């Protein structure tokens, strides 16, 4: 006698079994140990953060090509990079990661750049126990979202300290104004750290002035800041608005130094043009670094993409190298095993020594760069390196 004689009933029971199995096992076996190793990259390839996405894709691509050309990973397997565009939107970042995990069956993820989008997507990776490395998201909370979430860049509590110290010690600033993008966790967190550190050094900061991503006009708030006549202005948002802030400040006759964080790194910063003088940022990497590791990377990137790599490209290149090192040490691409291996990473990267700490962050020096406009292009000129304590 058949247990489920009716075909529809049989189908239902079969489906029921499948659904139960899927729900009970978040960490699905997606890799049978042969063929290409599928790694997902989610990035803002379009939208207002497209420069971030493009650089992170190119940096990751270069690393993957080098690894595959050198014989691959885990006994000759190639890395296959599966790429999803999130259109610079947090909800799409989370959708992209869901798709990469559940449909494309990636074993690990690289991304995102902007902290807000990483914060939106990381819980998905955590839920499925798929290790994620963000190359560039510096907001402190990112890696607090779970033990599968790693980063290979410094964090904003440090970046804010670096900027505050440079303004206070090197530029001799005592009074500061801050402009922050309240839509961006990155800008809000970085502002908080700058204010705390600049005040602790003995400086004075007026109440941060808030704007929103996409705001086109800063003349009203800049006029307000001009009346306070601060020694420096910190503009803690991303490159698009930073360019407008700098240009409009100079138009209003404000010649004081304007400082930003890593978020100024992006193509549209060029809209600042000649106004980009007396401007400084903290960053992860300098292409001026004579270290052969850096110069080899710059040469390969230039050869491959016909342009200079920015810090995001360098970080994404490093993120792939750290991931592959973890595959090798884990001896597999199994999520929990790779997670454990990532937790003890120590890889010599283009952006410095990448040694994972207990909070899944790395502690690395920051560079200060002077931003200038030369021969119709933005240049980041190396000024100094600031080490973590
Ligand atoms: N640190 C920024 C963030 O967390 C992203 C970024 C990194 C932008 C490096 C430019 C260069 O949102």
mmCIF file of C-alpha atoms and ligand atoms in Angstrom:
data_model
loop_
_atom_site.group_PDB
_atom_site.id
_atom_site.type_symbol
_atom_site.label_atom_id
_atom_site.label_comp_id
_atom_site.label_asym_id
_atom_site.label_seq_id
_atom_site.Cartn_x
_atom_site.Cartn_y
_atom_site.Cartn_z
ATOM 1 C CA UNK A 1 0.000 0.000 0.000
ATOM 2 C CA UNK A 2 1.235 3.456 -0.886
ATOM 3 C CA UNK A 3 1.622 5.851 2.033
ATOM 4 C CA UNK A 4 0.263 8.860 0.060
ATOM 5 C CA UNK A 5 -1.887 7.485 -2.706
ATOM 6 C CA UNK A 6 -3.176 10.794 -4.026
ATOM 7 C CA UNK A 7 -0.640 12.491 -6.339
ATOM 8 C CA UNK A 8 -1.478 16.013 -5.137
ATOM 9 C CA UNK A 9 -1.132 14.937 -1.554
ATOM 10 C CA UNK A 10 2.191 13.339 -2.396
ATOM 11 C CA UNK A 11 3.360 16.568 -3.958
ATOM 12 C CA UNK A 12 2.247 18.594 -0.954
ATOM 13 C CA UNK A 13 4.041 16.311 1.437
ATOM 14 C CA UNK A 14 7.126 16.481 -0.701
ATOM 15 C CA UNK A 15 6.990 20.282 -0.749
ATOM 16 C CA UNK A 16 6.406 20.343 2.976
ATOM 17 C CA UNK A 17 9.533 18.327 3.529
ATOM 18 C CA UNK A 18 11.572 20.628 1.314
ATOM 19 C CA UNK A 19 10.292 23.794 3.001
ATOM 20 C CA UNK A 20 11.001 22.407 6.457
ATOM 21 C CA UNK A 21 14.499 21.431 5.446
ATOM 22 C CA UNK A 22 15.230 24.888 4.043
ATOM 23 C CA UNK A 23 13.854 26.692 7.083
ATOM 24 C CA UNK A 24 15.762 24.528 9.495
ATOM 25 C CA UNK A 25 19.091 24.938 7.788
ATOM 26 C CA UNK A 26 20.201 28.524 7.233
ATOM 27 C CA UNK A 27 23.698 27.422 6.387
ATOM 28 C CA UNK A 28 23.038 25.498 3.201
ATOM 29 C CA UNK A 29 25.753 23.473 1.583
ATOM 30 C CA UNK A 30 26.285 25.386 -1.629
ATOM 31 C CA UNK A 31 29.701 24.212 -2.643
ATOM 32 C CA UNK A 32 30.485 20.575 -3.369
ATOM 33 C CA UNK A 33 34.221 21.237 -3.437
ATOM 34 C CA UNK A 34 34.633 21.303 -7.212
ATOM 35 C CA UNK A 35 34.341 23.890 -9.958
ATOM 36 C CA UNK A 36 34.575 27.647 -9.561
ATOM 37 C CA UNK A 37 34.246 29.240 -6.149
ATOM 38 C CA UNK A 38 31.365 31.702 -6.251
ATOM 39 C CA UNK A 39 32.000 35.000 -4.471
ATOM 40 C CA UNK A 40 29.389 37.782 -4.468
ATOM 41 C CA UNK A 41 30.098 41.486 -4.784
ATOM 42 C CA UNK A 42 27.316 43.986 -4.187
ATOM 43 C CA UNK A 43 28.045 47.577 -5.110
ATOM 44 C CA UNK A 44 26.582 50.943 -6.072
ATOM 45 C CA UNK A 45 27.348 50.663 -9.790
ATOM 46 C CA UNK A 46 24.651 53.226 -10.590
ATOM 47 C CA UNK A 47 23.067 56.094 -8.648
ATOM 48 C CA UNK A 48 24.697 58.831 -6.609
ATOM 49 C CA UNK A 49 27.416 56.514 -5.251
ATOM 50 C CA UNK A 50 28.419 55.068 -8.638
ATOM 51 C CA UNK A 51 32.043 56.084 -8.238
ATOM 52 C CA UNK A 52 32.281 53.981 -5.057
ATOM 53 C CA UNK A 53 30.766 50.984 -6.832
ATOM 54 C CA UNK A 54 32.940 51.234 -9.918
ATOM 55 C CA UNK A 55 36.155 51.434 -7.913
ATOM 56 C CA UNK A 56 35.234 48.567 -5.640
ATOM 57 C CA UNK A 57 34.327 46.373 -8.609
ATOM 58 C CA UNK A 58 37.584 47.126 -10.414
ATOM 59 C CA UNK A 59 39.734 46.528 -7.334
ATOM 60 C CA UNK A 60 38.027 43.195 -6.663
ATOM 61 C CA UNK A 61 38.221 42.169 -10.320
ATOM 62 C CA UNK A 62 41.945 42.807 -10.471
ATOM 63 C CA UNK A 63 42.543 40.666 -7.381
ATOM 64 C CA UNK A 64 40.376 37.835 -8.735
ATOM 65 C CA UNK A 65 42.202 37.874 -12.078
ATOM 66 C CA UNK A 66 45.590 37.773 -10.375
ATOM 67 C CA UNK A 67 44.543 34.882 -8.152
ATOM 68 C CA UNK A 68 43.044 32.890 -11.020
ATOM 69 C CA UNK A 69 46.033 33.522 -13.279
ATOM 70 C CA UNK A 70 48.332 32.326 -10.513
ATOM 71 C CA UNK A 71 46.569 28.949 -10.358
ATOM 72 C CA UNK A 72 43.465 29.657 -8.279
ATOM 73 C CA UNK A 73 42.552 28.540 -4.778
ATOM 74 C CA UNK A 74 42.096 25.271 -2.895
ATOM 75 C CA UNK A 75 43.948 23.087 -5.360
ATOM 76 C CA UNK A 76 43.386 24.958 -8.594
ATOM 77 C CA UNK A 77 39.790 26.191 -8.346
ATOM 78 C CA UNK A 78 39.053 29.613 -9.877
ATOM 79 C CA UNK A 79 37.187 32.417 -8.185
ATOM 80 C CA UNK A 80 34.060 33.520 -9.996
ATOM 81 C CA UNK A 81 32.866 37.005 -9.022
ATOM 82 C CA UNK A 82 29.088 37.448 -9.166
ATOM 83 C CA UNK A 83 28.162 41.129 -9.186
ATOM 84 C CA UNK A 84 24.938 42.872 -8.169
ATOM 85 C CA UNK A 85 24.214 46.586 -8.540
ATOM 86 C CA UNK A 86 22.251 48.125 -5.660
ATOM 87 C CA UNK A 87 21.674 51.484 -7.383
ATOM 88 C CA UNK A 88 23.136 53.246 -4.319
ATOM 89 C CA UNK A 89 20.054 52.285 -2.283
ATOM 90 C CA UNK A 90 20.080 50.505 1.087
ATOM 91 C CA UNK A 91 16.959 48.380 0.398
ATOM 92 C CA UNK A 92 18.474 47.249 -2.888
ATOM 93 C CA UNK A 93 21.710 46.389 -1.091
ATOM 94 C CA UNK A 94 19.802 44.028 1.138
ATOM 95 C CA UNK A 95 17.907 42.561 -1.856
ATOM 96 C CA UNK A 96 21.158 42.120 -3.749
ATOM 97 C CA UNK A 97 22.705 40.144 -0.914
ATOM 98 C CA UNK A 98 19.593 37.979 -0.564
ATOM 99 C CA UNK A 99 19.750 37.196 -4.275
ATOM 100 C CA UNK A 100 23.468 36.476 -4.253
ATOM 101 C CA UNK A 101 23.042 34.062 -1.364
ATOM 102 C CA UNK A 102 19.772 32.307 -2.191
ATOM 103 C CA UNK A 103 19.880 32.249 -6.001
ATOM 104 C CA UNK A 104 23.512 32.602 -6.981
ATOM 105 C CA UNK A 105 24.656 30.499 -4.020
ATOM 106 C CA UNK A 106 27.768 32.498 -3.274
ATOM 107 C CA UNK A 107 29.970 31.257 -0.447
ATOM 108 C CA UNK A 108 31.149 34.725 0.665
ATOM 109 C CA UNK A 109 30.467 38.396 0.011
ATOM 110 C CA UNK A 110 32.503 41.526 -0.657
ATOM 111 C CA UNK A 111 30.782 44.854 0.033
ATOM 112 C CA UNK A 112 29.633 47.503 0.515
ATOM 113 C CA UNK A 113 31.470 50.819 0.544
ATOM 114 C CA UNK A 114 28.951 53.239 2.091
ATOM 115 C CA UNK A 115 28.248 52.262 5.687
ATOM 116 C CA UNK A 116 24.527 52.786 5.372
ATOM 117 C CA UNK A 117 24.235 50.135 2.669
ATOM 118 C CA UNK A 118 26.476 47.677 4.490
ATOM 119 C CA UNK A 119 24.361 48.157 7.606
ATOM 120 C CA UNK A 120 21.258 47.349 5.547
ATOM 121 C CA UNK A 121 22.698 44.207 3.933
ATOM 122 C CA UNK A 122 24.874 42.669 6.630
ATOM 123 C CA UNK A 123 21.987 41.166 8.649
ATOM 124 C CA UNK A 124 21.107 39.011 5.625
ATOM 125 C CA UNK A 125 24.623 37.585 5.387
ATOM 126 C CA UNK A 126 24.648 37.015 9.122
ATOM 127 C CA UNK A 127 21.340 35.140 9.000
ATOM 128 C CA UNK A 128 22.598 32.774 6.282
ATOM 129 C CA UNK A 129 26.047 32.428 7.848
ATOM 130 C CA UNK A 130 27.765 33.670 4.730
ATOM 131 C CA UNK A 131 30.940 35.580 5.605
ATOM 132 C CA UNK A 132 30.986 39.191 4.418
ATOM 133 C CA UNK A 133 33.996 41.497 4.186
ATOM 134 C CA UNK A 134 33.340 45.164 3.734
ATOM 135 C CA UNK A 135 36.370 46.796 2.163
ATOM 136 C CA UNK A 136 35.565 50.358 3.148
ATOM 137 C CA UNK A 137 32.634 50.857 5.550
ATOM 138 C CA UNK A 138 34.064 52.658 8.531
ATOM 139 C CA UNK A 139 30.984 53.167 10.717
ATOM 140 C CA UNK A 140 31.605 51.522 14.072
ATOM 141 C CA UNK A 141 28.313 49.585 14.140
ATOM 142 C CA UNK A 142 28.903 47.653 10.910
ATOM 143 C CA UNK A 143 30.834 44.735 12.400
ATOM 144 C CA UNK A 144 28.683 44.736 15.529
ATOM 145 C CA UNK A 145 25.877 43.271 13.417
ATOM 146 C CA UNK A 146 27.232 39.777 13.776
ATOM 147 C CA UNK A 147 30.180 37.423 13.826
ATOM 148 C CA UNK A 148 30.069 36.803 10.049
ATOM 149 C CA UNK A 149 30.681 40.493 9.295
ATOM 150 C CA UNK A 150 34.281 41.635 8.865
ATOM 151 C CA UNK A 151 36.040 44.716 7.591
ATOM 152 C CA UNK A 152 39.599 45.470 6.527
ATOM 153 C CA UNK A 153 39.538 49.253 7.016
ATOM 154 C CA UNK A 154 39.895 51.400 10.118
ATOM 155 C CA UNK A 155 36.784 52.680 11.905
ATOM 156 C CA UNK A 156 35.369 56.195 12.321
ATOM 157 C CA UNK A 157 36.172 56.620 16.012
ATOM 158 C CA UNK A 158 39.806 56.465 14.845
ATOM 159 C CA UNK A 159 39.268 58.458 11.649
ATOM 160 C CA UNK A 160 37.628 61.272 13.649
ATOM 161 C CA UNK A 161 40.539 61.322 16.049
ATOM 162 C CA UNK A 162 42.991 61.538 13.155
ATOM 163 C CA UNK A 163 41.149 64.491 11.618
ATOM 164 C CA UNK A 164 40.740 66.287 14.937
ATOM 165 C CA UNK A 165 44.431 65.875 15.745
ATOM 166 C CA UNK A 166 45.549 67.048 12.328
ATOM 167 C CA UNK A 167 43.349 70.142 12.526
ATOM 168 C CA UNK A 168 44.385 70.968 16.072
ATOM 169 C CA UNK A 169 48.089 70.055 16.004
ATOM 170 C CA UNK A 170 49.163 70.564 12.390
ATOM 171 C CA UNK A 171 46.820 73.338 11.269
ATOM 172 C CA UNK A 172 46.712 75.024 14.701
ATOM 173 C CA UNK A 173 42.902 75.239 14.607
ATOM 174 C CA UNK A 174 41.098 76.045 17.833
ATOM 175 C CA UNK A 175 37.547 76.747 16.642
ATOM 176 C CA UNK A 176 35.726 74.491 14.206
ATOM 177 C CA UNK A 177 32.406 74.156 12.405
ATOM 178 C CA UNK A 178 30.999 70.845 11.143
ATOM 179 C CA UNK A 179 28.659 70.012 8.280
ATOM 180 C CA UNK A 180 27.198 66.527 8.379
ATOM 181 C CA UNK A 181 24.908 64.448 6.168
ATOM 182 C CA UNK A 182 22.169 63.172 8.464
ATOM 183 C CA UNK A 183 21.095 60.560 5.895
ATOM 184 C CA UNK A 184 24.406 58.767 6.231
ATOM 185 C CA UNK A 185 25.419 56.730 9.256
ATOM 186 C CA UNK A 186 28.997 57.286 8.154
ATOM 187 C CA UNK A 187 28.787 61.076 8.294
ATOM 188 C CA UNK A 188 26.854 61.123 11.569
ATOM 189 C CA UNK A 189 29.336 58.767 13.279
ATOM 190 C CA UNK A 190 32.388 60.550 11.933
ATOM 191 C CA UNK A 191 31.021 63.906 13.100
ATOM 192 C CA UNK A 192 30.460 62.533 16.561
ATOM 193 C CA UNK A 193 34.058 61.357 16.775
ATOM 194 C CA UNK A 194 35.507 64.618 15.423
ATOM 195 C CA UNK A 195 33.519 66.684 17.920
ATOM 196 C CA UNK A 196 34.516 64.451 20.836
ATOM 197 C CA UNK A 197 38.199 64.420 19.928
ATOM 198 C CA UNK A 198 38.562 68.070 18.933
ATOM 199 C CA UNK A 199 36.894 69.112 22.181
ATOM 200 C CA UNK A 200 39.082 66.757 24.211
ATOM 201 C CA UNK A 201 42.173 68.385 22.695
ATOM 202 C CA UNK A 202 40.949 71.765 23.944
ATOM 203 C CA UNK A 203 39.224 73.014 20.793
ATOM 204 C CA UNK A 204 35.720 74.401 20.412
ATOM 205 C CA UNK A 205 33.147 73.075 17.960
ATOM 206 C CA UNK A 206 29.848 74.760 17.246
ATOM 207 C CA UNK A 207 26.735 72.579 16.924
ATOM 208 C CA UNK A 208 27.011 70.426 13.787
ATOM 209 C CA UNK A 209 24.907 71.670 10.884
ATOM 210 C CA UNK A 210 22.902 68.935 9.161
ATOM 211 C CA UNK A 211 22.089 68.434 5.482
ATOM 212 C CA UNK A 212 20.766 65.526 3.413
ATOM 213 C CA UNK A 213 22.414 63.579 0.578
ATOM 214 C CA UNK A 214 21.549 65.274 -2.696
ATOM 215 C CA UNK A 215 21.144 68.794 -1.287
ATOM 216 C CA UNK A 216 22.320 71.146 -4.032
ATOM 217 C CA UNK A 217 22.804 74.399 -2.162
ATOM 218 C CA UNK A 218 24.776 75.140 0.993
ATOM 219 C CA UNK A 219 24.996 78.933 0.767
ATOM 220 C CA UNK A 220 22.597 79.607 3.635
ATOM 221 C CA UNK A 221 24.381 77.363 6.122
ATOM 222 C CA UNK A 222 27.786 78.477 4.905
ATOM 223 C CA UNK A 223 26.821 82.089 5.466
ATOM 224 C CA UNK A 224 25.845 81.102 8.999
ATOM 225 C CA UNK A 225 29.257 79.449 9.466
ATOM 226 C CA UNK A 226 31.040 82.455 7.961
ATOM 227 C CA UNK A 227 29.555 84.657 10.701
ATOM 228 C CA UNK A 228 31.214 82.434 13.323
ATOM 229 C CA UNK A 229 34.548 82.697 11.526
ATOM 230 C CA UNK A 230 35.900 79.254 12.531
ATOM 231 C CA UNK A 231 39.537 78.281 11.922
ATOM 232 C CA UNK A 232 38.478 75.147 10.038
ATOM 233 C CA UNK A 233 35.370 73.487 8.633
ATOM 234 C CA UNK A 234 34.850 69.737 8.720
ATOM 235 C CA UNK A 235 32.599 68.445 5.928
ATOM 236 C CA UNK A 236 31.983 64.829 6.921
ATOM 237 C CA UNK A 237 29.751 63.649 4.059
ATOM 238 C CA UNK A 238 30.470 62.119 0.659
ATOM 239 C CA UNK A 239 32.229 63.493 -2.409
ATOM 240 C CA UNK A 240 29.243 64.848 -4.344
ATOM 241 C CA UNK A 241 28.142 67.300 -1.666
ATOM 242 C CA UNK A 242 31.725 67.942 -0.508
ATOM 243 C CA UNK A 243 32.512 69.417 -3.935
ATOM 244 C CA UNK A 244 29.565 71.805 -3.724
ATOM 245 C CA UNK A 245 30.355 72.800 -0.147
ATOM 246 C CA UNK A 246 33.956 73.642 -1.008
ATOM 247 C CA UNK A 247 33.015 75.562 -4.145
ATOM 248 C CA UNK A 248 30.288 77.591 -2.471
ATOM 249 C CA UNK A 249 32.427 78.326 0.587
ATOM 250 C CA UNK A 250 35.166 79.782 -1.623
ATOM 251 C CA UNK A 251 32.551 81.764 -3.579
ATOM 252 C CA UNK A 252 31.473 83.262 -0.268
ATOM 253 C CA UNK A 253 35.054 84.337 0.387
ATOM 254 C CA UNK A 254 35.761 81.664 2.999
ATOM 255 C CA UNK A 255 39.396 80.608 2.612
ATOM 256 C CA UNK A 256 39.888 78.578 5.807
ATOM 257 C CA UNK A 257 40.953 74.909 5.556
ATOM 258 C CA UNK A 258 38.098 72.509 4.822
ATOM 259 C CA UNK A 259 38.609 68.935 5.975
ATOM 260 C CA UNK A 260 36.850 65.719 5.095
ATOM 261 C CA UNK A 261 37.080 62.002 5.693
ATOM 262 C CA UNK A 262 37.560 59.126 3.256
ATOM 263 C CA UNK A 263 34.070 59.832 1.880
ATOM 264 C CA UNK A 264 35.489 62.606 -0.307
ATOM 265 C CA UNK A 265 37.062 59.962 -2.548
ATOM 266 C CA UNK A 266 34.870 59.925 -5.661
ATOM 267 C CA UNK A 267 34.764 61.227 -9.215
ATOM 268 C CA UNK A 268 32.341 64.123 -8.622
ATOM 269 C CA UNK A 269 34.772 65.704 -6.157
ATOM 270 C CA UNK A 270 36.268 67.139 -9.347
ATOM 271 C CA UNK A 271 33.317 69.544 -9.467
ATOM 272 C CA UNK A 272 35.128 71.453 -6.727
ATOM 273 C CA UNK A 273 37.772 72.445 -9.307
ATOM 274 C CA UNK A 274 39.979 75.418 -8.270
ATOM 275 C CA UNK A 275 38.080 75.680 -5.000
ATOM 276 C CA UNK A 276 39.976 72.533 -3.976
ATOM 277 C CA UNK A 277 42.792 74.334 -2.196
ATOM 278 C CA UNK A 278 43.558 74.327 1.490
ATOM 279 C CA UNK A 279 41.533 71.112 1.682
ATOM 280 C CA UNK A 280 42.617 67.926 3.482
ATOM 281 C CA UNK A 281 41.228 64.444 3.967
ATOM 282 C CA UNK A 282 42.020 61.329 5.945
ATOM 283 C CA UNK A 283 42.340 58.240 3.797
ATOM 284 C CA UNK A 284 43.275 54.546 3.786
ATOM 285 C CA UNK A 285 46.042 54.527 1.264
ATOM 286 C CA UNK A 286 48.278 56.791 -0.745
ATOM 287 C CA UNK A 287 49.296 55.994 -4.311
ATOM 288 C CA UNK A 288 52.435 58.072 -3.595
ATOM 289 C CA UNK A 289 53.667 55.402 -1.177
ATOM 290 C CA UNK A 290 57.008 54.143 -2.626
ATOM 291 C CA UNK A 291 56.548 50.676 -1.087
ATOM 292 C CA UNK A 292 56.911 48.202 -4.001
ATOM 293 C CA UNK A 293 53.715 46.421 -2.906
ATOM 294 C CA UNK A 294 51.817 49.661 -3.514
ATOM 295 C CA UNK A 295 53.669 50.582 -6.698
ATOM 296 C CA UNK A 296 53.119 47.127 -8.235
ATOM 297 C CA UNK A 297 49.417 47.406 -7.492
ATOM 298 C CA UNK A 298 49.239 50.904 -9.006
ATOM 299 C CA UNK A 299 51.043 49.700 -12.149
ATOM 300 C CA UNK A 300 48.791 46.644 -12.624
ATOM 301 C CA UNK A 301 45.642 48.632 -12.012
ATOM 302 C CA UNK A 302 46.694 51.346 -14.442
ATOM 303 C CA UNK A 303 47.524 48.728 -17.035
ATOM 304 C CA UNK A 304 44.192 46.954 -16.559
ATOM 305 C CA UNK A 305 41.801 49.921 -16.233
ATOM 306 C CA UNK A 306 43.705 52.871 -17.680
ATOM 307 C CA UNK A 307 43.412 55.050 -14.620
ATOM 308 C CA UNK A 308 44.836 55.559 -11.144
ATOM 309 C CA UNK A 309 43.372 53.354 -8.411
ATOM 310 C CA UNK A 310 41.677 55.197 -5.572
ATOM 311 C CA UNK A 311 41.561 54.030 -1.967
ATOM 312 C CA UNK A 312 38.335 52.088 -2.513
ATOM 313 C CA UNK A 313 39.889 50.104 -5.341
ATOM 314 C CA UNK A 314 42.897 49.358 -3.128
ATOM 315 C CA UNK A 315 40.703 48.247 -0.218
ATOM 316 C CA UNK A 316 38.538 46.013 -2.411
ATOM 317 C CA UNK A 317 41.626 44.425 -3.908
ATOM 318 C CA UNK A 318 42.824 43.725 -0.369
ATOM 319 C CA UNK A 319 39.430 42.371 0.706
ATOM 320 C CA UNK A 320 39.542 39.675 -1.986
ATOM 321 C CA UNK A 321 43.101 38.737 -0.982
ATOM 322 C CA UNK A 322 42.037 38.392 2.649
ATOM 323 C CA UNK A 323 39.084 36.218 1.663
ATOM 324 C CA UNK A 324 41.186 33.899 -0.477
ATOM 325 C CA UNK A 325 43.751 33.586 2.275
ATOM 326 C CA UNK A 326 40.912 32.513 4.573
ATOM 327 C CA UNK A 327 39.667 29.902 2.045
ATOM 328 C CA UNK A 328 43.144 28.411 1.945
ATOM 329 C CA UNK A 329 43.573 28.320 5.701
ATOM 330 C CA UNK A 330 40.056 26.966 6.232
ATOM 331 C CA UNK A 331 40.727 24.287 3.619
ATOM 332 C CA UNK A 332 37.196 24.815 2.309
ATOM 333 C CA UNK A 333 34.584 27.438 1.473
ATOM 334 C CA UNK A 334 32.242 26.294 4.217
ATOM 335 C CA UNK A 335 30.709 29.367 5.930
ATOM 336 C CA UNK A 336 31.542 28.634 9.565
ATOM 337 C CA UNK A 337 35.056 27.423 8.653
ATOM 338 C CA UNK A 338 35.791 30.510 6.553
ATOM 339 C CA UNK A 339 34.388 32.690 9.303
ATOM 340 C CA UNK A 340 36.777 31.146 11.809
ATOM 341 C CA UNK A 341 39.699 31.610 9.427
ATOM 342 C CA UNK A 342 38.796 35.259 8.763
ATOM 343 C CA UNK A 343 38.771 35.894 12.498
ATOM 344 C CA UNK A 344 42.508 35.154 12.580
ATOM 345 C CA UNK A 345 43.528 36.862 9.306
ATOM 346 C CA UNK A 346 46.843 38.594 9.030
ATOM 347 C CA UNK A 347 47.634 39.514 5.452
ATOM 348 C CA UNK A 348 50.104 42.068 4.086
ATOM 349 C CA UNK A 349 47.881 44.248 1.924
ATOM 350 C CA UNK A 350 48.275 47.221 -0.344
ATOM 351 C CA UNK A 351 46.556 49.306 2.332
ATOM 352 C CA UNK A 352 48.761 48.017 5.157
ATOM 353 C CA UNK A 353 48.967 44.981 7.410
ATOM 354 C CA UNK A 354 45.474 43.496 7.718
ATOM 355 C CA UNK A 355 45.307 41.814 11.107
ATOM 356 C CA UNK A 356 41.796 41.035 12.315
ATOM 357 C CA UNK A 357 41.044 42.001 15.900
ATOM 358 C CA UNK A 358 38.517 40.415 18.267
ATOM 359 C CA UNK A 359 35.801 42.779 16.981
ATOM 360 C CA UNK A 360 36.420 41.808 13.322
ATOM 361 C CA UNK A 361 38.037 45.163 12.555
ATOM 362 C CA UNK A 362 41.618 45.907 11.630
ATOM 363 C CA UNK A 363 43.726 48.566 13.240
ATOM 364 C CA UNK A 364 45.700 50.465 10.610
ATOM 365 C CA UNK A 365 47.355 53.854 10.180
ATOM 366 C CA UNK A 366 45.506 56.583 8.302
ATOM 367 C CA UNK A 367 47.098 58.968 5.838
ATOM 368 C CA UNK A 368 46.354 62.663 5.592
ATOM 369 C CA UNK A 369 46.250 63.939 2.031
ATOM 370 C CA UNK A 370 46.069 67.456 0.738
ATOM 371 C CA UNK A 371 43.457 67.710 -2.004
ATOM 372 C CA UNK A 372 44.469 69.919 -4.906
ATOM 373 C CA UNK A 373 43.293 70.805 -8.388
ATOM 374 C CA UNK A 374 46.098 70.375 -10.902
ATOM 375 C CA UNK A 375 45.940 70.376 -14.697
ATOM 376 C CA UNK A 376 42.219 69.911 -14.738
ATOM 377 C CA UNK A 377 42.136 67.013 -12.293
ATOM 378 C CA UNK A 378 41.913 66.308 -8.576
ATOM 379 C CA UNK A 379 45.140 65.225 -6.924
ATOM 380 C CA UNK A 380 45.571 63.717 -3.468
ATOM 381 C CA UNK A 381 48.993 64.737 -2.199
ATOM 382 C CA UNK A 382 50.438 62.725 0.674
ATOM 383 C CA UNK A 383 51.053 64.807 3.806
ATOM 384 C CA UNK A 384 51.490 62.511 6.801
ATOM 385 C CA UNK A 385 50.652 59.171 8.362
ATOM 386 C CA UNK A 386 48.870 58.903 11.700
ATOM 387 C CA UNK A 387 49.181 55.616 13.584
ATOM 388 C CA UNK A 388 46.603 54.154 15.923
ATOM 389 C CA UNK A 389 47.751 54.433 19.572
HETATM 390 N N1 LIG B 1 34.078 55.106 4.851
HETATM 391 C C1 LIG B 1 32.933 55.393 4.032
HETATM 392 C C2 LIG B 1 31.694 54.832 4.721
HETATM 393 O O1 LIG B 1 31.810 54.086 5.620
HETATM 394 C C3 LIG B 1 33.074 54.804 2.660
HETATM 395 C C4 LIG B 1 34.311 55.198 1.902
HETATM 396 C C5 LIG B 1 35.531 54.535 2.103
HETATM 397 C C6 LIG B 1 34.280 56.207 0.977
HETATM 398 C C7 LIG B 1 36.699 54.908 1.394
HETATM 399 C C8 LIG B 1 35.396 56.575 0.277
HETATM 400 C C9 LIG B 1 36.623 55.943 0.486
HETATM 401 O O2 LIG B 1 30.590 55.103 4.367
#
